[in-house]
mmCIF file of C-alpha atoms in Angstrom:
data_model
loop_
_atom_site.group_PDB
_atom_site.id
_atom_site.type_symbol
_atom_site.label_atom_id
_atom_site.label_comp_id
_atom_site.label_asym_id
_atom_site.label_seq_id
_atom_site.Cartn_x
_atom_site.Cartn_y
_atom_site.Cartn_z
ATOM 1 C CA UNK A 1 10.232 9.946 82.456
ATOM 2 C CA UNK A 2 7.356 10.259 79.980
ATOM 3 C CA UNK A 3 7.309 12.765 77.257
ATOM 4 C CA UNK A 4 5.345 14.002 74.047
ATOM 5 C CA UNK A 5 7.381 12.807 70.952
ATOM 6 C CA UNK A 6 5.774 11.069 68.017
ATOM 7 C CA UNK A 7 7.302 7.648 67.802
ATOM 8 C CA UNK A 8 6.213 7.532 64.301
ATOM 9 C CA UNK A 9 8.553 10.268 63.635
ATOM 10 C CA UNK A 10 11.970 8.678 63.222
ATOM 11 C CA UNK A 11 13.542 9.304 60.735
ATOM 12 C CA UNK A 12 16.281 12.006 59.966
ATOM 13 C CA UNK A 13 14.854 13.492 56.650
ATOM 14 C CA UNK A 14 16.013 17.012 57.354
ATOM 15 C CA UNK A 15 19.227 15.943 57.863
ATOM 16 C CA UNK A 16 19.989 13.457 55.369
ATOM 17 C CA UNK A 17 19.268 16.396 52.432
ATOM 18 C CA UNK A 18 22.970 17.979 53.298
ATOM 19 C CA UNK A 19 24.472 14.561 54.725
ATOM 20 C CA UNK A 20 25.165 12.549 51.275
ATOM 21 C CA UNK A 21 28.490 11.880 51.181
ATOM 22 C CA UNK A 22 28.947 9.104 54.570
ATOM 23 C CA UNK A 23 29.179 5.669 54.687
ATOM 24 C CA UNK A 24 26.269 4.311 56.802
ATOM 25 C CA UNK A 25 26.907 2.053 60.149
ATOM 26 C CA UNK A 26 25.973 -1.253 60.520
ATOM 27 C CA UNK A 27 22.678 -2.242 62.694
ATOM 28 C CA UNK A 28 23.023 -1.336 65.975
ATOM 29 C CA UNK A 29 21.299 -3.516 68.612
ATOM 30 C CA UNK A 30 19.203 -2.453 71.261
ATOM 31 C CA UNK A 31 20.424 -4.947 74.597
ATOM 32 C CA UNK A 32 18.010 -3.266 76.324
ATOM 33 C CA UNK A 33 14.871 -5.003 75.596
ATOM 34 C CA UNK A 34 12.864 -1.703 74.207
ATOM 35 C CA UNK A 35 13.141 -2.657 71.209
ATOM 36 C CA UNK A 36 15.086 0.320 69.179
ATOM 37 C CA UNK A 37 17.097 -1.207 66.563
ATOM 38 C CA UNK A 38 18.916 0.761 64.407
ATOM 39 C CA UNK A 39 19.081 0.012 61.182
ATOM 40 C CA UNK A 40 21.315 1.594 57.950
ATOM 41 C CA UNK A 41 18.752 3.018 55.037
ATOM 42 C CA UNK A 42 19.134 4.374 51.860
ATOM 43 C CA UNK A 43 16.739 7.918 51.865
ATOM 44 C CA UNK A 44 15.176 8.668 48.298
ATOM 45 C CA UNK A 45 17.760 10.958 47.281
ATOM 46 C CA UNK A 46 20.302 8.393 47.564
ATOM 47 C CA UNK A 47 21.499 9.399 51.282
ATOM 48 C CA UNK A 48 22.608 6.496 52.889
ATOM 49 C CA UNK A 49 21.952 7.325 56.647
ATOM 50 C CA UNK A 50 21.240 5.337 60.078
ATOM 51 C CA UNK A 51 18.210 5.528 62.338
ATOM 52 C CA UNK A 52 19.558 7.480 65.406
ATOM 53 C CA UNK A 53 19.603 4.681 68.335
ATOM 54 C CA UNK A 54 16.671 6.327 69.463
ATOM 55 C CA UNK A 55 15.211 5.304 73.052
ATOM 56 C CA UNK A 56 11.427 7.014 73.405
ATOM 57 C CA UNK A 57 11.557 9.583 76.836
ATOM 58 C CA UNK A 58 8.887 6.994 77.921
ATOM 59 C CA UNK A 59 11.568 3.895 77.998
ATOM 60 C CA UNK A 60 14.612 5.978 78.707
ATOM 61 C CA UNK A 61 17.542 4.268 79.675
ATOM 62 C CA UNK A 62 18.862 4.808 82.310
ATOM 63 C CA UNK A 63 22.840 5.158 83.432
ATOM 64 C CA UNK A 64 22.209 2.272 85.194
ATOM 65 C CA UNK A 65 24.602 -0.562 83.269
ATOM 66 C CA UNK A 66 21.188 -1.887 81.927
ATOM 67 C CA UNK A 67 21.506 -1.516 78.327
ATOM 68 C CA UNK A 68 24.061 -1.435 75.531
ATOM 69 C CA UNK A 69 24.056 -0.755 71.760
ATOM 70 C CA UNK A 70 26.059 -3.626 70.076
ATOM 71 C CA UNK A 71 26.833 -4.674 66.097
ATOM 72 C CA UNK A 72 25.565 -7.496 64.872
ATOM 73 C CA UNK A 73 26.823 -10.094 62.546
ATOM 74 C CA UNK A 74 31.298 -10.711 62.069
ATOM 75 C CA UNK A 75 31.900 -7.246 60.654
ATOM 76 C CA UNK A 76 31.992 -4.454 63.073
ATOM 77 C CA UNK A 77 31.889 -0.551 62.552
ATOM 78 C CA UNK A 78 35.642 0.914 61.677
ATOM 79 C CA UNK A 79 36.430 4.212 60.910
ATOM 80 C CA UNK A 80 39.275 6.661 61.584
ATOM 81 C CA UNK A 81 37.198 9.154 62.565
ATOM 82 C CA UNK A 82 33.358 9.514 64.243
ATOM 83 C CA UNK A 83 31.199 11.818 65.556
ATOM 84 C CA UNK A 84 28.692 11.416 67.745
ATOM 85 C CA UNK A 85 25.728 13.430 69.419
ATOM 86 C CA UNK A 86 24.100 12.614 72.444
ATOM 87 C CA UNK A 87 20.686 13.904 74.263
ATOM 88 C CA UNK A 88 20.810 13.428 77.431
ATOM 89 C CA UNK A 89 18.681 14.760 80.955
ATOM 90 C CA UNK A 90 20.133 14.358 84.628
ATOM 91 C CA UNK A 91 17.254 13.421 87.182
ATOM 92 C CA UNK A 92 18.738 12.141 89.809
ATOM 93 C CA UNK A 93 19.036 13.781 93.379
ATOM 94 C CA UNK A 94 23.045 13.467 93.830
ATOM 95 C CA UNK A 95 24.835 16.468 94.694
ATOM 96 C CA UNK A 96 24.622 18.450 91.797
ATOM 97 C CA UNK A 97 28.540 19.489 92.123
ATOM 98 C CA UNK A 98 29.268 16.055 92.298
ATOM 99 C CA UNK A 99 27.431 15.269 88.833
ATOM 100 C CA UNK A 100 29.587 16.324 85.081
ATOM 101 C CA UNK A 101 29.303 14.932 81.997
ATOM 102 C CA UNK A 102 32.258 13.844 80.101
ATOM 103 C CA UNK A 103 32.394 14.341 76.097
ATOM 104 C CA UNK A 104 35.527 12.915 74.117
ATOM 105 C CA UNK A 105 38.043 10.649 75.467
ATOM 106 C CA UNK A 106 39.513 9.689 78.943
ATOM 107 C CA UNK A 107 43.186 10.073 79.484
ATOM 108 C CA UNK A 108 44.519 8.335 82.971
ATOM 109 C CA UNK A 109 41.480 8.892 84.651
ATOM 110 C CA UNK A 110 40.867 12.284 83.943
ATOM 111 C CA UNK A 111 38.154 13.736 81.345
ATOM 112 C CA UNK A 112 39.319 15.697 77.803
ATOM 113 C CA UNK A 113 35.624 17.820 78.712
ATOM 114 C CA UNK A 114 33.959 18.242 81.777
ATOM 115 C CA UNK A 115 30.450 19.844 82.157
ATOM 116 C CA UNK A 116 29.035 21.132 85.457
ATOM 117 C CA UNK A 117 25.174 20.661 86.328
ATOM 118 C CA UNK A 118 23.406 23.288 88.139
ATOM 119 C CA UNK A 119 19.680 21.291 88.395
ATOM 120 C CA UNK A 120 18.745 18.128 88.769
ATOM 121 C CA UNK A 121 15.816 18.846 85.602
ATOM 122 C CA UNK A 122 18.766 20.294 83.427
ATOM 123 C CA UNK A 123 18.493 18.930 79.781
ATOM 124 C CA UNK A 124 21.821 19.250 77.169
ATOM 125 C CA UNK A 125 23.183 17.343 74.742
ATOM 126 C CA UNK A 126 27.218 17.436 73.655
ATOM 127 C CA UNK A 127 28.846 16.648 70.562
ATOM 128 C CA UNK A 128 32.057 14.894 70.174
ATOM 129 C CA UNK A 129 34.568 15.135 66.796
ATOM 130 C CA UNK A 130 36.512 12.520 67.142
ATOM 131 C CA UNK A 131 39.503 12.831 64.371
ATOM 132 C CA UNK A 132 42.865 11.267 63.789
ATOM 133 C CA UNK A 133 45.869 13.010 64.518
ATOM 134 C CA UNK A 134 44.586 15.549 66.790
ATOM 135 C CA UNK A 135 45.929 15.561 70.280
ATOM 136 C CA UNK A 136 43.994 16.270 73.776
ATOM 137 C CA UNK A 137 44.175 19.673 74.733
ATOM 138 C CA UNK A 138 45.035 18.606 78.464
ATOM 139 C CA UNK A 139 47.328 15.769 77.877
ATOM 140 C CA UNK A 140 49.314 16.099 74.602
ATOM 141 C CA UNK A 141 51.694 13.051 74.764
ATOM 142 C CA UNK A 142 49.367 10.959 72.966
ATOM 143 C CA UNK A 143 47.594 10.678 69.801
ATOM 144 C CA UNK A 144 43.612 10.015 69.925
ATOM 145 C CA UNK A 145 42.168 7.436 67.517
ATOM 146 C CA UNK A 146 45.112 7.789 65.292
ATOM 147 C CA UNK A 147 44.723 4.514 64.029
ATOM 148 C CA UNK A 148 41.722 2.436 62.299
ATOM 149 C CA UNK A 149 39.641 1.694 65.685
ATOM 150 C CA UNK A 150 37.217 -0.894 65.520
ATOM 151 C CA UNK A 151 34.016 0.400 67.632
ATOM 152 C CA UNK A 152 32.263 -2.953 68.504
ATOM 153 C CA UNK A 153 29.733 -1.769 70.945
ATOM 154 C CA UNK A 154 28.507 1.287 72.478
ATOM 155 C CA UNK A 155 27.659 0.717 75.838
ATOM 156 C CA UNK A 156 25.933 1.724 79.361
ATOM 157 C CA UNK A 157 27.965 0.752 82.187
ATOM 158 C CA UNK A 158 28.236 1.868 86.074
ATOM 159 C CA UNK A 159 30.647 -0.918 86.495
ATOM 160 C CA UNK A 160 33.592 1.498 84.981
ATOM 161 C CA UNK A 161 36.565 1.592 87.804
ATOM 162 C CA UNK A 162 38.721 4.409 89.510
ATOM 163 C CA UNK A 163 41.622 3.145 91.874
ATOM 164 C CA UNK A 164 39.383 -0.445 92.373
ATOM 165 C CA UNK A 165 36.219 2.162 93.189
ATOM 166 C CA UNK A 166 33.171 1.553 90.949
ATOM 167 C CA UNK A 167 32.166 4.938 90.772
ATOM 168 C CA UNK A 168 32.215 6.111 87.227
ATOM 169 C CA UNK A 169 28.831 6.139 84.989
ATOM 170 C CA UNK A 170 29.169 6.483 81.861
ATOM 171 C CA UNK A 171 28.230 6.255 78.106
ATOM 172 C CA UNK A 172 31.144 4.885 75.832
ATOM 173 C CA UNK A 173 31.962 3.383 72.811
ATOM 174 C CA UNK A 174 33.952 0.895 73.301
ATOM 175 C CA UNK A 175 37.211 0.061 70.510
ATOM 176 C CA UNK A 176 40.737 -1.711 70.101
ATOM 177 C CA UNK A 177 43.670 0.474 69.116
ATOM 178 C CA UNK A 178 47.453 0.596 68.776
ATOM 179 C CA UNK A 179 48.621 -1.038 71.991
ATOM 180 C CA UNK A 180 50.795 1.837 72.009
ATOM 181 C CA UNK A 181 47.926 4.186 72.362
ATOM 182 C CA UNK A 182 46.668 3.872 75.690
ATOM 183 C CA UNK A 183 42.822 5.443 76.261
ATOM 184 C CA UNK A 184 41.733 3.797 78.926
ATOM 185 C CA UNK A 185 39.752 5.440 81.654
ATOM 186 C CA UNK A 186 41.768 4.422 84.679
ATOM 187 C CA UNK A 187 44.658 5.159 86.404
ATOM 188 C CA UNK A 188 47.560 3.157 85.060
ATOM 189 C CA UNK A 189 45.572 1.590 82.553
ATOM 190 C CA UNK A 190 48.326 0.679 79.500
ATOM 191 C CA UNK A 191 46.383 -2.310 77.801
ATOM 192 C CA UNK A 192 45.255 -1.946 74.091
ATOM 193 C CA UNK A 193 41.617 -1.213 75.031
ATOM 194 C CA UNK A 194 40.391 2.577 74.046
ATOM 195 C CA UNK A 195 37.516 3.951 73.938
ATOM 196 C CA UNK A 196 36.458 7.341 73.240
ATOM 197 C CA UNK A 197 33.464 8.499 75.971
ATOM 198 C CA UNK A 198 30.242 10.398 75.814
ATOM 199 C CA UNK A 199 27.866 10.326 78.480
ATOM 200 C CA UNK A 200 28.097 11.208 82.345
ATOM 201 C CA UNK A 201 30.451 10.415 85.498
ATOM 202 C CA UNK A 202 30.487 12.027 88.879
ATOM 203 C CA UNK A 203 33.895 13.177 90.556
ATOM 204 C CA UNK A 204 35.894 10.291 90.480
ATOM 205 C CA UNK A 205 36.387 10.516 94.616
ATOM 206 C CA UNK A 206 32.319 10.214 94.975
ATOM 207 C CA UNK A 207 30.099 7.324 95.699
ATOM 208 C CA UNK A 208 27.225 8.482 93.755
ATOM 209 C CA UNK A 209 26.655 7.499 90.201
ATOM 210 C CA UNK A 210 24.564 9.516 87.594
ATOM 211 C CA UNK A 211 21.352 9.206 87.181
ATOM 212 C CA UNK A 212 19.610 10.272 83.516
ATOM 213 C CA UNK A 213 18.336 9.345 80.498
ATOM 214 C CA UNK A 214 19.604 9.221 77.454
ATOM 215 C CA UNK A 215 17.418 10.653 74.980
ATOM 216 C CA UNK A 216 18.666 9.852 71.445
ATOM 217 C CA UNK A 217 22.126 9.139 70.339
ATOM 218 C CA UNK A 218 23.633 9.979 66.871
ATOM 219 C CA UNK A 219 26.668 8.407 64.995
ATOM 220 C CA UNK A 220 28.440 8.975 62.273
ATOM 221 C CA UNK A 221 31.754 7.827 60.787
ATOM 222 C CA UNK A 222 33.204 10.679 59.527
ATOM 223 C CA UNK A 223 34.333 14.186 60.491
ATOM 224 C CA UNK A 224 30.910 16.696 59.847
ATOM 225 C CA UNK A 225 31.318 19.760 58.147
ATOM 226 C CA UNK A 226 29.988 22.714 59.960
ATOM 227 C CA UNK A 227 26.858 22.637 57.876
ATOM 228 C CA UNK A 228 26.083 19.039 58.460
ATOM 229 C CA UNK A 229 26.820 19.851 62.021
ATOM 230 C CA UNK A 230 24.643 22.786 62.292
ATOM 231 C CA UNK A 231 21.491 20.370 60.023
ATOM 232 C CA UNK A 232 22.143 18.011 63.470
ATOM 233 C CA UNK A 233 21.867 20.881 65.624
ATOM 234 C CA UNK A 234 18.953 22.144 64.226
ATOM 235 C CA UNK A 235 17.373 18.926 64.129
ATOM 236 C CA UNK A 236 18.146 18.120 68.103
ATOM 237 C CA UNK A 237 16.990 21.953 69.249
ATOM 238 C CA UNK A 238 13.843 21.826 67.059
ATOM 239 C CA UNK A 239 13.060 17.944 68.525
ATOM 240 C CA UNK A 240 14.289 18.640 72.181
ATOM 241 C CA UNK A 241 13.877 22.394 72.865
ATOM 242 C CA UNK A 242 17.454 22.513 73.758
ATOM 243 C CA UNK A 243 19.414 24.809 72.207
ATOM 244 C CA UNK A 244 23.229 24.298 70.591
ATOM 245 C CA UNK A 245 24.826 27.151 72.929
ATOM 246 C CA UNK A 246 28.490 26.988 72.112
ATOM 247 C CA UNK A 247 31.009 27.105 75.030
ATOM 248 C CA UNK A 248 34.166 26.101 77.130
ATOM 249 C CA UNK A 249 32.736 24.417 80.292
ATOM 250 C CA UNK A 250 35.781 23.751 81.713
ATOM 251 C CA UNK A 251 37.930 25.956 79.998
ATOM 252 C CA UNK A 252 40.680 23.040 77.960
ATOM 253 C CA UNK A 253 40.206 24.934 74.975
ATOM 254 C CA UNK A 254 37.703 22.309 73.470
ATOM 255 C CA UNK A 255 34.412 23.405 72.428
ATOM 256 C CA UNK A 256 31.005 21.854 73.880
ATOM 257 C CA UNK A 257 27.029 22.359 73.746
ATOM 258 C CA UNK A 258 24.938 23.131 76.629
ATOM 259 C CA UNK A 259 22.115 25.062 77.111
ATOM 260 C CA UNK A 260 21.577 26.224 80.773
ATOM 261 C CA UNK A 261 18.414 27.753 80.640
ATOM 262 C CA UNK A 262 16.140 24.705 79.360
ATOM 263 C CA UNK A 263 15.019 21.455 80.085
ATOM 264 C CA UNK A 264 13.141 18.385 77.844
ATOM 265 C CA UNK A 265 9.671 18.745 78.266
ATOM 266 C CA UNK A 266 7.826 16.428 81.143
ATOM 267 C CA UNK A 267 4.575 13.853 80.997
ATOM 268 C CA UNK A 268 2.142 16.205 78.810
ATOM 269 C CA UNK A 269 0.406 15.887 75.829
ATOM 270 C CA UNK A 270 -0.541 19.150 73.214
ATOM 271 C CA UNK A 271 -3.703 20.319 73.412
ATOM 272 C CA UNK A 272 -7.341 18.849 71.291
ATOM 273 C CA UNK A 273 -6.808 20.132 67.572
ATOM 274 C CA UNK A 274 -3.374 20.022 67.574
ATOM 275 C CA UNK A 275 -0.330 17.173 67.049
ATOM 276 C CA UNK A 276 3.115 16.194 68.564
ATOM 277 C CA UNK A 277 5.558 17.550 65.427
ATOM 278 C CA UNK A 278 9.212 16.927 66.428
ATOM 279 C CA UNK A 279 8.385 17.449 70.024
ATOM 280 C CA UNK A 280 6.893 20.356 70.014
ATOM 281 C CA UNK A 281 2.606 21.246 69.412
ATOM 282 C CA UNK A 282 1.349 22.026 66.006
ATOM 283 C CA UNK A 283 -1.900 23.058 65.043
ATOM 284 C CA UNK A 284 -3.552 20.644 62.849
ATOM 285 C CA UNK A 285 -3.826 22.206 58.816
ATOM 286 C CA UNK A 286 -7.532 22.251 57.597
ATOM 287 C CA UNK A 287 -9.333 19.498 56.495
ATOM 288 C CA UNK A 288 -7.971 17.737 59.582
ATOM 289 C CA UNK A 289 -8.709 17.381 63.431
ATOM 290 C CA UNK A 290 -7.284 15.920 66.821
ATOM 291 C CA UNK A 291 -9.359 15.057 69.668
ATOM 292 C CA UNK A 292 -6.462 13.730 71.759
ATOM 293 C CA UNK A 293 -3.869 16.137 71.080
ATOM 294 C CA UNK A 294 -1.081 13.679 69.638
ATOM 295 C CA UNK A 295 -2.327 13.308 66.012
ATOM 296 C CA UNK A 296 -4.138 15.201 63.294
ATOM 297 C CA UNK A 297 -6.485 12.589 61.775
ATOM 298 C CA UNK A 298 -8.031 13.685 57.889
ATOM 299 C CA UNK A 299 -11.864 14.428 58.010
ATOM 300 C CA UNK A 300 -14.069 11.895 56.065
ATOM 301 C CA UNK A 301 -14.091 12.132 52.264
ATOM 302 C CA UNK A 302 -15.992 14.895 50.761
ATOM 303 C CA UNK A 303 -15.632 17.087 53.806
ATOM 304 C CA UNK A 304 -13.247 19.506 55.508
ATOM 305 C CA UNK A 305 -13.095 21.395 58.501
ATOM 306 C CA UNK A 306 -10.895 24.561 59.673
ATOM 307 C CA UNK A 307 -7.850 24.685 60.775
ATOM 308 C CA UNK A 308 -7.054 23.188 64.287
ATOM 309 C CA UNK A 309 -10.567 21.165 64.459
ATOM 310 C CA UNK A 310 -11.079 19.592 67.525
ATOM 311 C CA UNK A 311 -13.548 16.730 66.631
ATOM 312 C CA UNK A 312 -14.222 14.937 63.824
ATOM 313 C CA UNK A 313 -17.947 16.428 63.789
ATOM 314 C CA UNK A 314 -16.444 19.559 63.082
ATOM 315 C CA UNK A 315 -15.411 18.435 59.661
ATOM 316 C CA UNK A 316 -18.335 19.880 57.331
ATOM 317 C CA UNK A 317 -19.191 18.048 54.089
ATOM 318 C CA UNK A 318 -17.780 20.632 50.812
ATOM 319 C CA UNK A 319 -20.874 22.069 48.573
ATOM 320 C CA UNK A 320 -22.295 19.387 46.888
ATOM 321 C CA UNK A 321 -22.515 16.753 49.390
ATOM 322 C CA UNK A 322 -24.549 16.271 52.336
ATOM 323 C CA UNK A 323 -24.103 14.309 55.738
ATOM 324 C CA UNK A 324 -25.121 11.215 55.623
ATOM 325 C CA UNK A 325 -23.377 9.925 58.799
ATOM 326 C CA UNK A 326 -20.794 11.302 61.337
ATOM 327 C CA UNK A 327 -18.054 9.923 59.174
ATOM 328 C CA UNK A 328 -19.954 9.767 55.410
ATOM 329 C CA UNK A 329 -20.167 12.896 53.024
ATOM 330 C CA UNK A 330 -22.716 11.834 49.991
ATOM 331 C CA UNK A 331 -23.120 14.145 46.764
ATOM 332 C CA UNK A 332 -26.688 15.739 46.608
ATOM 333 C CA UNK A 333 -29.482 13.699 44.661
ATOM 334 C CA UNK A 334 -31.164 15.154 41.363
ATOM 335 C CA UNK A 335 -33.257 18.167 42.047
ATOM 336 C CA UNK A 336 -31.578 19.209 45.433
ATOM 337 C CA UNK A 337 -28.166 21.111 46.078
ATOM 338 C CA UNK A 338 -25.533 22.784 48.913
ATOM 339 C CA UNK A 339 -24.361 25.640 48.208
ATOM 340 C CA UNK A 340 -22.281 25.925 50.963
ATOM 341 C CA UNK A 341 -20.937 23.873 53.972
ATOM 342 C CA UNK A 342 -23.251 21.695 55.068
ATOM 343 C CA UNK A 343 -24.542 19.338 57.602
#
């Protein structure tokens, strides 16, 4: 999958203006050979944030075990409490009643939130509060994450188990809690392993695994407000044209975000005399110009052109100067002048 996003956009600057008061997560590894590190930074207001574990559309990962995120160095990410957003797009030609996605945590096997997909081309992307002391709205004899849980690595796999069956693909981050909190995914699982789940599975009965990409994943350790929530929101619709449409997909009382009606955008680029702007086209502002439709590019000094210029000859020098080559702008000599734009 290819797509249209700026890789020199990454950054979360409209969303670290309203996030100031978390701590930031340690650096995050790409396994996966692309080369997406995250790293914790400290934004000029003083918002100390981390780079969202991004994966470009054009090196997606794929549910395909390949690639994990994992902490570096002896002190691993612990926190009470996370939440986490996930962009992800199914394009795989299973049985589309066979494919759901899974947000929060697995309970004996079966999912806290299941989500139904209705294309193959369907794009979405879920959020998951994960808080202490709350209980899962389908199994309430245990607590989830109601202890310190130390999350040292979030990880592909489609190596996860049902009844001995490898048939589970998912997206997880992995932890260690209370022994006597059991969250493992499988069927009699009582060990001291949990793990709290975002990402896709197919019916646990079926043979065939997911297959998507995961467009950008976001973590935090602490509980959002609903304003920081909706800054993330607005951030993820704006980048991935999908919108944060609020619902019950499988009716457990637990909120999740899907939009139905859209899908991430496929191999294009935006059109001459405009730019890729958090994935969508923007027209280039004067004084600028794009031949290649991905960035604006300034006009030569001394020049400027109109607003969604398609060439750089289209930048004009400003009265006063003349052209002195496609990319020079000179003042006029002694005894001559222009008035107006000029060539």
């Amino acid at each position: 999958m290819d797509g249209t996003f700026n890789s020199g956009i990454n950054t979360v600057s409209d969303i670290n203006q309203t996030i100031l008061d978390y701590r930031p997560l340690p650096t995050w590894k790409d396994l996966s050979g692309n080369g997406r590190d995250a790293v914790a930074l400290t934004s000029s207001n003083g918002a100390r944030y981390t780079t969202q574990c991004e994966l470009l559309p054009r090196v997606g990962v794929r549910f395909d075990g390949s690639c994990g995120y994992k902490t570096t160095g002896t002190s691993p990410f612990q926190a009470k409490t996370a939440t986490i957003f996930a962009v992800l797009q199914k394009t795989g030609a299973d049985t589309a009643t066979q494919g759901h996605v899974v947000s929060g945590l697995l309970q004996g096997g079966t999912p806290v939130q299941t989500l139904g997909f209705k294309s193959k081309t369907e794009a979405f992307y879920l959020r998951d509060d994960l808080t202490p002391g709350t209980t899962d709205t389908t199994y309430n004899t245990n607590p989830l994450l109601d202890t310190v849980v130390t999350h040292d690595r979030i990880v592909l796999s489609s190596t996860a188990t049902y009844n001995g069956v490898q048939d589970v693909t998912e997206l997880r981050v992995n932890g260690f809690s209370n022994p006597s909190v059991s969250l493992g995914h499988s069927a009699g699982d009582t060990g001291s392993t949990g793990y709290a789940v975002i990402g896709a599975a197919n019916d646990l009965a079926s043979a065939y695994n997911f297959v998507g990409f995961i467009q950008e994943i976001i973590v935090f350790d602490i509980a959002l407000s609903a304003v920081q929530a909706a800054a993330i929101e607005l951030y993820l619709s704006r980048k991935w044209h999908v919108s944060a449409h609020k619902m019950d997909s499988d009716g457990n009382g637990v909120t999740d975000y899907y939009d139905p009606m859209q899908a991430l955008s496929g191999c294009s680029n935006c059109n001459p005399g405009t730019q890729v702007y958090y994935g969508q086209c923007s027209t280039c502002p004067a004084a600028t110009y794009s031949n290649d439709g991905v960035m604006c590019k300034t006009c030569p000094s001394s020049s400027t052109s109109f607003a969604g210029a398609t060439s750089i000859a289209q930048c004009s020098c400003n009265p006063g100067y003349y052209r002195t080559s496609l990319t020079s702008c000179q003042a006029c000599p002694a005894g001559f002048y222009c008035p107006a734009v000029c060539t």
